[in-house]
Coordinates of C-alpha atoms and ligand atoms in Angstrom, one line a residue:
Chain A
M1 CA -58.2 -23.1 -22.9
Y2 CA -56.2 -24.0 -19.8
K3 CA -57.3 -27.6 -20.2
Y4 CA -56.0 -27.8 -23.8
R5 CA -52.7 -26.4 -22.8
K6 CA -52.4 -29.1 -20.1
I7 CA -53.3 -31.8 -22.6
G8 CA -50.6 -30.4 -24.9
L9 CA -48.1 -30.5 -22.1
V10 CA -48.9 -34.1 -21.2
I11 CA -48.8 -35.3 -24.8
G12 CA -45.6 -33.4 -25.5
I13 CA -43.8 -34.8 -22.5
S14 CA -45.0 -38.3 -23.1
V15 CA -43.9 -38.3 -26.7
L16 CA -40.6 -36.7 -25.7
A17 CA -40.1 -39.3 -22.9
A18 CA -40.8 -42.1 -25.3
F19 CA -38.2 -40.8 -27.7
V20 CA -35.7 -40.5 -24.8
L21 CA -36.4 -44.1 -23.7
I22 CA -36.0 -45.3 -27.3
A23 CA -32.7 -43.5 -27.6
I24 CA -31.4 -44.9 -24.3
F25 CA -32.5 -48.5 -25.0
S26 CA -32.0 -48.5 -28.8
P27 CA -29.4 -51.3 -28.8
V28 CA -32.0 -53.5 -27.1
L29 CA -35.0 -52.3 -29.0
A30 CA -33.4 -52.6 -32.5
P31 CA -34.1 -56.1 -33.8
Y32 CA -30.9 -56.1 -35.9
D33 CA -27.5 -54.5 -35.9
P34 CA -28.2 -51.4 -38.0
Y35 CA -24.9 -51.7 -39.8
K36 CA -25.2 -55.3 -40.7
I37 CA -26.8 -56.6 -43.9
T38 CA -29.7 -58.6 -42.7
G39 CA -31.8 -59.0 -45.8
A40 CA -32.1 -58.5 -49.5
P41 CA -31.8 -54.9 -50.8
L42 CA -35.0 -52.9 -50.9
E43 CA -37.3 -55.4 -49.3
K44 CA -40.8 -54.2 -48.6
P45 CA -42.1 -54.0 -45.1
N46 CA -42.6 -57.6 -43.9
R47 CA -42.6 -59.7 -40.8
N48 CA -38.8 -59.9 -40.5
H49 CA -38.2 -56.3 -41.5
L50 CA -40.9 -54.0 -40.1
L51 CA -40.0 -51.1 -42.4
G52 CA -38.3 -53.2 -45.0
T53 CA -34.6 -52.8 -46.0
N54 CA -32.6 -50.1 -47.7
N55 CA -30.5 -50.4 -50.9
M56 CA -27.8 -52.2 -48.9
G57 CA -30.1 -54.7 -47.3
Q58 CA -29.8 -53.0 -43.8
D59 CA -32.9 -53.1 -41.6
I60 CA -34.6 -49.7 -41.8
F61 CA -36.5 -50.0 -38.5
S62 CA -33.3 -50.7 -36.6
R63 CA -31.6 -47.8 -38.2
L64 CA -34.5 -45.6 -37.4
V65 CA -34.4 -46.6 -33.7
C66 CA -30.6 -46.2 -33.5
G67 CA -30.8 -42.8 -35.2
T68 CA -32.8 -41.3 -32.3
R69 CA -29.7 -40.8 -30.2
A70 CA -27.9 -38.4 -32.4
T71 CA -30.8 -36.1 -32.8
L72 CA -31.5 -36.0 -29.1
I73 CA -27.9 -35.6 -28.0
V74 CA -27.3 -32.8 -30.4
G75 CA -30.7 -31.2 -29.6
F76 CA -30.2 -31.2 -25.9
G77 CA -26.5 -30.6 -25.9
G78 CA -26.6 -27.7 -28.4
A79 CA -29.5 -26.1 -26.6
L80 CA -27.7 -26.4 -23.2
L81 CA -24.6 -24.6 -24.6
M82 CA -26.7 -22.0 -26.3
V83 CA -28.7 -21.2 -23.2
L84 CA -25.7 -21.4 -20.9
I85 CA -23.8 -18.8 -23.0
G86 CA -27.0 -16.7 -23.6
T87 CA -28.0 -16.7 -19.9
C88 CA -24.5 -15.7 -18.7
V89 CA -24.2 -12.9 -21.3
G90 CA -27.8 -11.7 -20.7
I91 CA -27.5 -11.6 -16.9
I92 CA -24.1 -9.8 -16.9
S93 CA -25.2 -7.4 -19.6
G94 CA -28.5 -6.5 -17.9
Y95 CA -27.2 -6.5 -14.4
Y96 CA -24.2 -4.3 -14.9
G97 CA -25.6 -2.0 -17.6
G98 CA -23.4 0.9 -18.7
K99 CA -20.3 0.1 -20.7
I100 CA -20.3 -3.6 -20.2
D101 CA -23.9 -3.8 -21.4
E102 CA -23.1 -1.7 -24.5
L103 CA -20.2 -3.9 -25.4
L104 CA -22.1 -7.2 -24.9
T105 CA -25.1 -5.8 -26.8
R106 CA -22.9 -4.9 -29.7
A107 CA -21.4 -8.5 -29.6
V108 CA -25.0 -9.9 -29.6
D109 CA -25.9 -7.8 -32.6
V110 CA -22.9 -8.9 -34.6
V111 CA -23.3 -12.6 -33.9
M112 CA -27.1 -12.3 -34.5
A113 CA -26.4 -10.7 -37.9
L114 CA -24.5 -13.8 -39.0
P115 CA -26.6 -16.2 -41.1
M116 CA -26.6 -19.1 -38.7
F117 CA -27.4 -22.2 -40.8
P118 CA -25.2 -21.4 -43.8
L119 CA -22.3 -20.6 -41.5
L120 CA -23.0 -23.8 -39.6
I121 CA -22.8 -25.7 -42.8
M122 CA -19.5 -24.1 -43.8
L123 CA -17.9 -24.5 -40.4
A124 CA -19.1 -28.1 -40.2
M125 CA -17.5 -28.8 -43.5
F126 CA -14.2 -27.4 -42.4
L127 CA -14.1 -29.0 -39.0
K128 CA -14.0 -32.7 -38.3
P129 CA -17.6 -33.7 -38.2
S130 CA -18.6 -35.2 -34.9
I131 CA -21.4 -34.8 -32.4
L132 CA -19.3 -32.6 -30.2
T133 CA -18.4 -30.3 -33.1
L134 CA -22.1 -29.9 -33.9
I135 CA -23.0 -29.1 -30.4
F136 CA -20.1 -26.7 -30.1
L137 CA -21.0 -24.9 -33.3
M138 CA -24.6 -24.6 -32.5
G139 CA -23.8 -23.3 -29.1
I140 CA -21.5 -20.5 -30.1
L141 CA -23.6 -19.5 -33.1
G142 CA -27.1 -19.7 -31.5
W143 CA -26.9 -18.0 -28.1
T144 CA -27.9 -14.5 -29.1
G145 CA -31.7 -14.7 -29.0
C146 CA -31.5 -16.1 -25.5
A147 CA -29.0 -13.5 -24.4
R148 CA -31.2 -10.7 -25.7
I149 CA -34.4 -11.7 -24.1
I150 CA -32.7 -12.5 -20.8
R151 CA -31.0 -9.2 -20.8
S152 CA -34.2 -7.2 -21.2
Q153 CA -35.7 -9.2 -18.3
V154 CA -32.7 -8.7 -16.1
L155 CA -32.7 -5.0 -16.9
L156 CA -36.2 -4.6 -15.6
F157 CA -35.2 -6.7 -12.6
S158 CA -32.1 -4.9 -11.6
E159 CA -34.0 -1.7 -11.0
S160 CA -36.4 -3.3 -8.6
N161 CA -36.3 -2.5 -5.0
F162 CA -35.3 -5.9 -3.8
I163 CA -32.1 -5.9 -5.8
S164 CA -31.3 -2.5 -4.3
G165 CA -32.1 -4.0 -0.9
V166 CA -29.7 -6.9 -1.4
K167 CA -27.0 -4.5 -2.6
A168 CA -27.5 -2.4 0.5
I169 CA -26.9 -5.3 2.7
G170 CA -23.4 -5.5 1.3
A171 CA -23.8 -8.5 -1.0
S172 CA -21.4 -8.9 -3.9
D173 CA -22.5 -8.6 -7.5
I174 CA -21.8 -12.3 -8.2
Y175 CA -23.8 -13.3 -5.2
I176 CA -26.8 -11.2 -6.3
M177 CA -26.6 -12.5 -9.9
V178 CA -26.4 -16.2 -8.7
K179 CA -28.7 -16.1 -5.8
H180 CA -31.4 -13.5 -6.8
V181 CA -31.3 -12.7 -10.5
F182 CA -30.8 -16.2 -11.8
P183 CA -33.6 -18.0 -9.8
N184 CA -36.0 -15.3 -10.9
I185 CA -35.3 -15.7 -14.6
L186 CA -35.0 -19.5 -14.4
P187 CA -38.5 -20.1 -15.8
L188 CA -37.6 -18.0 -18.8
V189 CA -34.4 -19.8 -19.2
L190 CA -36.3 -23.1 -19.2
V191 CA -38.6 -21.9 -22.0
K192 CA -35.7 -20.8 -24.0
F193 CA -34.0 -24.1 -23.5
V194 CA -36.9 -26.1 -24.8
F195 CA -37.3 -24.0 -27.9
A196 CA -33.5 -24.1 -28.5
T197 CA -33.7 -27.9 -28.2
Q198 CA -36.3 -27.9 -31.0
D199 CA -34.1 -25.7 -33.2
C200 CA -31.0 -27.8 -32.6
M201 CA -32.8 -31.1 -33.4
L202 CA -34.0 -29.7 -36.7
M203 CA -30.6 -28.3 -37.5
E204 CA -29.0 -31.7 -36.7
V205 CA -31.3 -33.5 -39.1
G206 CA -30.7 -30.8 -41.7
L207 CA -26.9 -31.1 -41.4
G208 CA -27.3 -34.9 -41.5
F209 CA -29.2 -34.6 -44.7
L210 CA -26.3 -32.6 -46.1
G211 CA -23.9 -35.3 -45.1
L212 CA -22.4 -33.2 -42.3
G213 CA -23.4 -35.4 -39.4
D214 CA -21.2 -37.6 -37.3
P215 CA -19.9 -40.3 -39.6
F216 CA -19.8 -42.7 -36.7
M217 CA -23.4 -42.4 -35.8
I218 CA -26.6 -43.2 -37.7
D219 CA -28.8 -40.1 -38.0
W220 CA -32.2 -39.5 -39.5
G221 CA -31.0 -36.7 -41.8
Q222 CA -28.4 -39.1 -43.3
M223 CA -31.1 -41.8 -43.7
I224 CA -33.3 -39.3 -45.6
N225 CA -30.4 -38.3 -47.7
R226 CA -29.5 -41.9 -48.6
A227 CA -33.1 -42.7 -49.5
Y228 CA -33.3 -39.7 -51.6
I229 CA -30.0 -40.2 -53.5
K230 CA -30.4 -43.9 -54.0
G231 CA -33.8 -43.6 -55.6
G232 CA -36.1 -44.2 -52.7
F233 CA -38.0 -41.1 -53.7
A234 CA -38.1 -41.8 -57.4
L235 CA -39.2 -45.4 -56.8
G236 CA -41.9 -44.3 -54.3
L237 CA -40.5 -46.4 -51.5
W238 CA -42.3 -44.6 -48.8
W239 CA -41.2 -46.9 -46.0
W240 CA -37.6 -45.9 -46.7
L241 CA -38.1 -42.2 -47.0
L242 CA -40.9 -41.4 -44.6
P243 CA -40.1 -42.9 -41.2
P244 CA -37.1 -40.6 -40.4
G245 CA -39.0 -37.5 -41.6
V246 CA -42.1 -38.4 -39.6
S247 CA -40.0 -39.1 -36.5
I248 CA -38.3 -35.8 -36.5
A249 CA -41.6 -34.1 -37.2
F250 CA -43.2 -35.8 -34.2
L251 CA -40.3 -35.1 -31.9
S252 CA -40.1 -31.5 -33.0
L253 CA -43.9 -31.0 -32.4
A254 CA -43.6 -32.7 -29.0
V255 CA -40.8 -30.3 -27.9
A256 CA -42.7 -27.3 -29.3
S257 CA -45.8 -28.3 -27.4
V258 CA -43.9 -28.6 -24.2
G259 CA -42.3 -25.2 -24.8
H260 CA -45.6 -23.5 -25.5
S261 CA -47.2 -24.9 -22.3
F262 CA -44.2 -23.7 -20.3
E263 CA -44.4 -20.3 -21.9
N264 CA -48.1 -19.9 -21.1
E265 CA -47.5 -21.1 -17.6
I266 CA -44.7 -18.7 -17.0
N267 CA -46.0 -15.5 -18.6
P268 CA -48.4 -14.5 -15.9
R269 CA -45.9 -15.5 -13.3
L270 CA -43.2 -13.3 -14.8
R271 CA -45.6 -10.4 -15.0
R272 CA -46.5 -10.8 -11.3
M273 CA -42.9 -11.0 -10.3
I274 CA -41.9 -7.7 -11.9
L275 CA -44.9 -5.6 -11.1
Chain B
M1 CA -23.2 11.1 11.6
I2 CA -24.1 11.8 8.0
E3 CA -23.3 14.8 6.0
V4 CA -24.5 15.4 2.5
E5 CA -22.7 18.2 0.5
N6 CA -23.8 19.6 -2.8
L7 CA -25.3 16.3 -3.9
K8 CA -26.5 16.3 -7.5
K9 CA -28.1 13.6 -9.5
Y10 CA -29.0 14.4 -13.1
F11 CA -30.7 11.7 -15.2
S12 CA -30.0 12.1 -18.9
S13 CA -32.3 10.8 -21.6
G14 CA -32.6 11.1 -25.3
M15 CA -30.0 9.7 -27.8
L16 CA -29.3 12.6 -30.0
R17 CA -30.4 15.7 -28.1
K18 CA -29.5 14.9 -24.5
R19 CA -32.0 16.2 -22.0
Y20 CA -31.4 16.3 -18.3
V21 CA -33.7 15.8 -15.4
K22 CA -32.3 17.4 -12.4
A23 CA -33.8 14.9 -9.9
V24 CA -31.5 16.2 -7.1
D25 CA -29.9 19.5 -7.6
D26 CA -27.2 20.7 -5.2
V27 CA -28.6 19.5 -2.0
S28 CA -26.7 19.8 1.4
F29 CA -27.8 18.8 4.8
H30 CA -26.6 16.8 7.8
I31 CA -28.1 14.4 10.3
E32 CA -26.8 14.0 13.8
K33 CA -26.5 10.8 15.6
G34 CA -29.8 9.6 17.0
E35 CA -31.6 12.4 15.1
T36 CA -34.5 12.0 12.7
L37 CA -34.6 14.2 9.7
G38 CA -37.9 14.3 7.8
L39 CA -37.8 14.9 4.1
V40 CA -41.1 16.1 2.5
G41 CA -42.1 17.2 -0.9
E42 CA -44.6 16.3 -3.6
S43 CA -44.2 13.2 -5.6
G44 CA -41.5 13.4 -8.2
C45 CA -39.4 16.1 -6.5
G46 CA -36.5 13.7 -6.0
K47 CA -36.9 12.3 -2.5
T48 CA -36.3 8.7 -3.5
T49 CA -33.3 9.7 -5.7
I50 CA -31.7 11.5 -2.7
G51 CA -32.1 8.3 -0.6
K52 CA -30.6 6.0 -3.2
A53 CA -27.8 8.4 -4.0
I54 CA -26.8 8.7 -0.4
L55 CA -26.5 4.9 -0.1
K56 CA -24.8 4.9 -3.6
L57 CA -27.4 2.6 -4.9
I58 CA -27.4 4.9 -7.8
K59 CA -24.3 6.9 -8.7
P60 CA -24.6 10.6 -7.9
T61 CA -23.6 13.1 -10.6
S62 CA -21.5 15.0 -8.1
G63 CA -21.3 15.9 -4.4
R64 CA -20.1 14.3 -1.3
V65 CA -21.7 12.0 1.2
I66 CA -19.8 11.6 4.4
F67 CA -20.9 8.8 6.8
D68 CA -19.1 8.6 10.1
G69 CA -16.2 10.6 8.7
V70 CA -15.8 8.5 5.5
D71 CA -16.6 9.9 2.1
L72 CA -18.8 7.2 0.6
L73 CA -18.5 8.3 -3.0
K74 CA -14.7 8.0 -3.0
L75 CA -14.8 4.6 -1.3
K76 CA -13.5 1.5 -3.1
K77 CA -16.1 -1.1 -3.9
K78 CA -14.8 -3.6 -1.4
K79 CA -14.7 -1.1 1.4
L80 CA -18.1 0.2 0.5
R81 CA -19.5 -3.3 0.7
R82 CA -18.1 -3.7 4.2
L83 CA -19.6 -0.4 5.3
R84 CA -23.0 -0.9 3.7
P85 CA -24.7 -3.0 6.4
R86 CA -24.5 0.0 8.7
M87 CA -26.8 2.0 6.4
Q88 CA -30.1 0.6 5.2
M89 CA -33.0 1.7 3.2
I90 CA -36.7 0.9 3.4
F91 CA -38.5 1.3 0.1
Q92 CA -41.8 2.7 -0.8
D93 CA -43.3 -0.4 -2.2
P94 CA -42.9 -3.4 0.2
D95 CA -44.2 -5.9 -2.3
S96 CA -41.2 -5.4 -4.6
S97 CA -38.7 -5.1 -1.8
L98 CA -38.4 -8.8 -1.3
D99 CA -37.2 -11.5 -3.6
P100 CA -40.5 -13.1 -4.8
R101 CA -38.8 -16.5 -4.9
M102 CA -37.4 -16.5 -1.4
K103 CA -39.3 -17.5 1.7
I104 CA -39.8 -14.9 4.3
G105 CA -37.5 -16.8 6.7
D106 CA -34.7 -17.0 4.2
S107 CA -35.1 -13.3 3.4
I108 CA -34.6 -12.4 7.1
A109 CA -31.8 -14.9 7.4
E110 CA -29.9 -13.6 4.4
P111 CA -28.2 -10.6 6.0
L112 CA -27.2 -12.8 8.9
K113 CA -25.7 -15.3 6.6
L114 CA -23.9 -12.7 4.6
Q115 CA -22.3 -11.4 7.8
G116 CA -20.8 -14.8 8.3
D117 CA -19.7 -16.6 11.4
I118 CA -23.1 -17.6 12.8
N119 CA -24.4 -21.2 12.9
K120 CA -27.7 -22.5 11.8
G121 CA -29.2 -22.8 15.3
E122 CA -28.3 -19.2 16.1
I123 CA -29.8 -18.0 12.9
K124 CA -33.1 -19.8 13.6
G125 CA -33.2 -18.2 17.1
K126 CA -32.4 -14.8 15.7
I127 CA -35.1 -15.1 13.0
L128 CA -37.8 -15.8 15.5
E129 CA -36.6 -13.0 17.7
L130 CA -36.7 -10.5 14.8
V131 CA -40.1 -11.8 13.7
E132 CA -41.4 -11.1 17.1
T133 CA -39.8 -7.7 17.3
V134 CA -41.6 -6.5 14.1
G135 CA -44.9 -8.1 15.2
L136 CA -45.1 -11.0 12.7
N137 CA -46.2 -14.5 13.4
P138 CA -43.6 -17.3 13.5
E139 CA -45.7 -19.2 11.0
H140 CA -45.1 -16.5 8.4
V141 CA -41.5 -17.6 8.1
N142 CA -42.4 -20.4 5.7
R143 CA -44.5 -18.2 3.4
Y144 CA -43.6 -16.3 0.3
P145 CA -44.0 -12.5 -0.1
Y146 CA -47.0 -12.7 -2.3
Q147 CA -48.8 -14.6 0.4
L148 CA -48.5 -11.7 2.8
S149 CA -50.1 -8.3 2.8
G150 CA -48.2 -5.1 2.1
G151 CA -48.0 -4.2 5.8
Q152 CA -46.7 -7.6 6.7
N153 CA -44.1 -7.5 3.9
Q154 CA -42.9 -4.1 5.2
R155 CA -42.5 -5.7 8.6
V156 CA -40.4 -8.4 7.0
V157 CA -38.2 -5.7 5.3
L158 CA -37.8 -4.1 8.7
A159 CA -36.8 -7.4 10.3
R160 CA -34.3 -7.9 7.6
I161 CA -32.8 -4.5 8.2
L162 CA -32.8 -4.8 11.9
A163 CA -30.9 -8.1 11.6
L164 CA -27.9 -5.9 10.6
N165 CA -28.1 -3.6 13.5
P166 CA -27.7 -0.5 11.3
D167 CA -26.7 2.9 12.6
F168 CA -28.6 4.8 9.9
I169 CA -31.8 4.0 8.1
I170 CA -33.5 5.8 5.2
A171 CA -37.2 5.1 5.3
D172 CA -38.6 6.1 1.9
E173 CA -42.4 6.5 2.3
P174 CA -42.5 3.2 4.2
T175 CA -46.2 3.4 4.8
S176 CA -47.6 5.4 2.0
S177 CA -48.8 2.3 0.2
L178 CA -50.5 0.9 3.2
D179 CA -53.9 1.2 4.9
V180 CA -54.2 4.0 7.4
S181 CA -54.5 1.6 10.4
V182 CA -51.5 -0.4 9.3
Q183 CA -49.7 2.8 8.7
A184 CA -50.1 3.9 12.3
Q185 CA -48.9 0.6 13.6
I186 CA -45.8 0.6 11.6
L187 CA -45.0 4.2 12.4
N188 CA -45.5 3.5 16.1
M189 CA -43.2 0.5 15.9
M190 CA -40.5 2.6 14.1
N191 CA -40.8 5.3 16.8
D192 CA -40.3 2.7 19.5
L193 CA -37.4 1.2 17.7
K194 CA -35.8 4.6 17.3
R195 CA -35.9 5.1 21.0
E196 CA -34.7 1.6 21.8
I197 CA -31.7 1.3 19.5
H198 CA -30.8 4.9 19.1
L199 CA -31.3 5.0 15.3
T200 CA -30.4 7.8 13.0
L201 CA -33.2 8.2 10.5
L202 CA -33.9 10.0 7.3
F203 CA -37.7 9.8 7.0
I204 CA -39.1 10.5 3.6
S205 CA -42.7 11.2 2.9
H206 CA -45.0 13.4 0.9
D207 CA -47.3 13.7 3.9
L208 CA -46.4 16.5 6.2
E209 CA -48.4 15.1 9.1
V210 CA -46.6 11.8 9.0
V211 CA -43.3 13.5 8.9
R212 CA -44.2 15.7 11.7
C213 CA -44.9 12.8 14.1
M214 CA -41.6 11.2 13.2
S215 CA -39.0 13.9 12.9
D216 CA -36.8 16.2 15.0
R217 CA -36.1 18.4 12.0
I218 CA -37.7 18.7 8.6
A219 CA -36.4 19.4 5.2
V220 CA -38.8 20.6 2.5
M221 CA -38.0 19.7 -1.0
Y222 CA -39.2 21.2 -4.3
Q223 CA -38.0 20.1 -7.7
G224 CA -34.7 18.7 -6.7
K225 CA -33.8 21.4 -4.2
I226 CA -34.2 21.7 -0.4
V227 CA -36.1 25.0 -0.1
E228 CA -36.4 25.1 3.7
I229 CA -34.9 23.1 6.6
G230 CA -35.4 23.5 10.3
K231 CA -36.6 22.1 13.5
T232 CA -40.1 20.5 13.3
E233 CA -41.7 23.2 15.5
D234 CA -40.1 26.0 13.5
I235 CA -41.2 24.6 10.2
F236 CA -44.8 24.4 11.4
D237 CA -44.9 27.6 13.4
Y238 CA -42.5 29.9 11.5
A239 CA -42.3 28.5 8.0
K240 CA -40.8 31.2 5.7
H241 CA -40.7 29.6 2.3
P242 CA -43.9 30.1 0.3
Y243 CA -43.8 26.5 -0.8
T244 CA -43.6 25.2 2.8
N245 CA -46.6 27.4 3.5
T246 CA -48.6 25.8 0.7
L247 CA -47.8 22.4 2.2
I248 CA -48.8 23.4 5.7
S249 CA -52.1 25.1 4.8
P250 CA -52.9 24.5 1.2
T251 CA -55.7 27.0 1.2
S252 CA -53.7 30.0 2.6
I253 CA -52.3 31.1 -0.7
G254 CA -53.7 28.4 -2.9
D255 CA -56.0 30.7 -4.9
R256 CA -53.0 32.7 -6.0
V257 CA -50.9 29.8 -7.1
I258 CA -50.4 29.5 -10.8
L259 CA -49.9 26.0 -12.0
D260 CA -48.3 26.2 -15.4
R261 CA -48.6 22.8 -17.0
D262 CA -45.6 23.4 -19.2
M263 CA -43.5 23.9 -16.1
K264 CA -43.9 20.3 -15.1
N265 CA -40.4 20.1 -16.3
A266 CA -39.2 23.3 -14.7
S267 CA -35.7 21.8 -14.4
D268 CA -35.1 23.1 -17.9
Y269 CA -34.8 26.4 -16.3
T270 CA -31.3 27.1 -15.3
L271 CA -31.8 30.6 -14.2
G272 CA -33.7 31.8 -11.2
C273 CA -35.6 30.2 -8.4
V274 CA -37.2 26.8 -8.9
F275 CA -40.4 28.0 -7.3
Y276 CA -40.7 31.1 -9.4
Q277 CA -43.5 29.8 -11.6
R278 CA -45.7 29.0 -8.6
C279 CA -44.7 31.7 -6.2
P280 CA -47.2 34.3 -5.3
F281 CA -44.5 36.7 -4.0
A282 CA -42.2 36.4 -6.9
V283 CA -40.7 39.5 -8.3
E284 CA -38.7 39.9 -11.5
R285 CA -35.4 39.3 -9.9
C286 CA -36.5 35.8 -8.8
S287 CA -36.6 34.6 -12.4
K288 CA -33.1 35.9 -13.0
K289 CA -31.0 34.9 -10.0
E290 CA -30.9 31.7 -8.1
P291 CA -31.6 32.3 -4.5
E292 CA -29.2 31.4 -1.8
M293 CA -29.8 29.5 1.4
I294 CA -30.0 31.9 4.3
E295 CA -30.1 31.3 8.0
I296 CA -33.2 32.9 9.6
G297 CA -33.1 31.3 12.9
K298 CA -31.3 28.6 14.9
K299 CA -30.8 25.7 12.6
H300 CA -33.4 27.2 10.3
Y301 CA -32.5 27.9 6.7
V302 CA -34.6 29.1 3.7
L303 CA -33.8 29.1 0.1
C304 CA -35.5 32.4 -0.8
D305 CA -34.3 35.9 -1.6
R306 CA -37.6 37.5 -0.6
V307 CA -37.4 36.5 3.1
T308 CA -36.0 39.1 5.4
Ligands
ADP1 N1 -33.9 5.9 -13.2 C1 -34.4 7.2 -13.6 N2 -34.2 7.6 -14.9 C2 -34.6 8.8 -15.3 N3 -35.3 9.6 -14.5 C3 -35.6 9.3 -13.2 C4 -35.1 8.0 -12.7 N4 -35.5 7.9 -11.4 C5 -36.2 9.1 -11.1 N5 -36.2 9.9 -12.2 C6 -36.8 11.2 -12.2 O1 -36.3 12.0 -11.2 C7 -37.3 12.7 -10.6 C8 -37.4 12.4 -9.1 O2 -37.9 11.1 -8.9 P1 -38.0 10.5 -7.4 O3 -36.7 10.7 -6.7 O4 -38.5 9.1 -7.6 O5 -39.1 11.4 -6.8 P2 -40.0 11.1 -5.4 O6 -39.4 10.0 -4.7 O7 -39.8 12.4 -4.7 O8 -41.4 10.9 -5.9 C9 -38.6 12.4 -11.3 O9 -38.8 13.5 -12.2 C10 -38.3 11.1 -12.0 O10 -39.0 11.1 -13.2
MG2 MG1 -40.4 8.3 -4.2

């Protein structure tokens, strides 16, 4: 069992690393300018165009490579913001307890009750669509799960003797939260971050499909959308429709696999720390 | 040095119908400078809660704690923080008393760093000195708490506390989770330290023998109340409260003690003596009227109406 987990982690990280490298070096890796018309419309995969061309004669492979960036940036950026807000709220809520905790828990309940994806769609429609907007929206709508789980962990922690001990030394609350509480929940924060990344990537592609992505960037969702609308699906042009879908599926699986390995690695550790 | 007056700590539980656990109920005592007061009582009677409430690690329901002339419970947060290093607490479970992600050396250095104005070289020297004082090995400094035994961790806690030069230490069953041999070593060490640095100590334990070898005076606690307090010799030779007697010689009246299981939560009772349910000498009036603390000898007080 342990071995399988390890294999999962290695594969997951390798795939993820490959995507990151592709994203970074996409201008070099893409054989053509993804915006330029470099062939006849709707070419089948051939030696010049690995995945053929779309209805406008743009190279699909180049567009696929260049689309990696948007998904990764929104995925990591959104997750970072989510986990940042969630961790701060969770630590403050769990550490102070009492009135502050009640207030923050109420806030978490309210935000959590909002239907995230529909709201995301609405807000994205109203605001100027851009990568930063997407990251911002995902961050402020998606932090609650993280906050809740971190809070319960910190709550357990705050009652442990060593926190009392540090308080007795005369340390300030901020010091205790930064120096003692945070390092001890860091593994959990990492796990939350990885899964949040997966969520944000999927949402990014979903929004792209709905035409709410950054208009100045190529993204996979928008590619699927185009292929679907312009008849790629009806005509059975799999090389147009499939690649972005398969890419996001692979990426998402890789991230999930990393997350699960982390989670398994951490669970026994967390248990030992608390007991 | 330290005066505790009418200290109460009630824990409330239940959302709709509030229930209260009177963990500490109207407790008063004082400890003089350089003196050790032992606090005994069975598990769950509120010993740890008293300790934490005195240091304000939990907020007392009411009462006063006066340390060196200052009322701690009225103190502003900032001032309290500045005063805190002078009062320290050793907890029952050494393995949870240290940050699991901090190396032993860093744990010992932490109080020094928080005190400020001390450079790295000095800290290093001080750590080694403290490590030696508490009988640890210098190579332990680079380990983590889970790599050490309970006894070693308790020594680390002690080193950390000694780094602050405190005036007052609350030791909450510091050895009850350790092996007997280690227990003796730690107790001896604490006794030596007490003499050397003139510590004032509140020594908590459920074990009367351990308390006996540490304390100048002993307070006996039952269900949140101190039922008898006096000099160690007096407690052992002239114990007056029936509960103290059951502790000293469990067989003396043991056969007559009634242990009513429903009374586990005797704190529901607001009337009468806390020990009424288990007391072999109880008369009807004991269930109706709360007894008062009476002085029966020099520095010797008993919470019982049946003592004359
Ligand atoms: N945080 C808490 N919340 C609710 N009840 C508590 C809490 N801490 C202690 N108690 C209760 O207070 C009583 C005294 O506990 P404690 O002071 O730990 O006893 P001791 O240290 O003598 O074993 C117990 O009945 C315990 O259940
Ligand atoms: Mg206790």
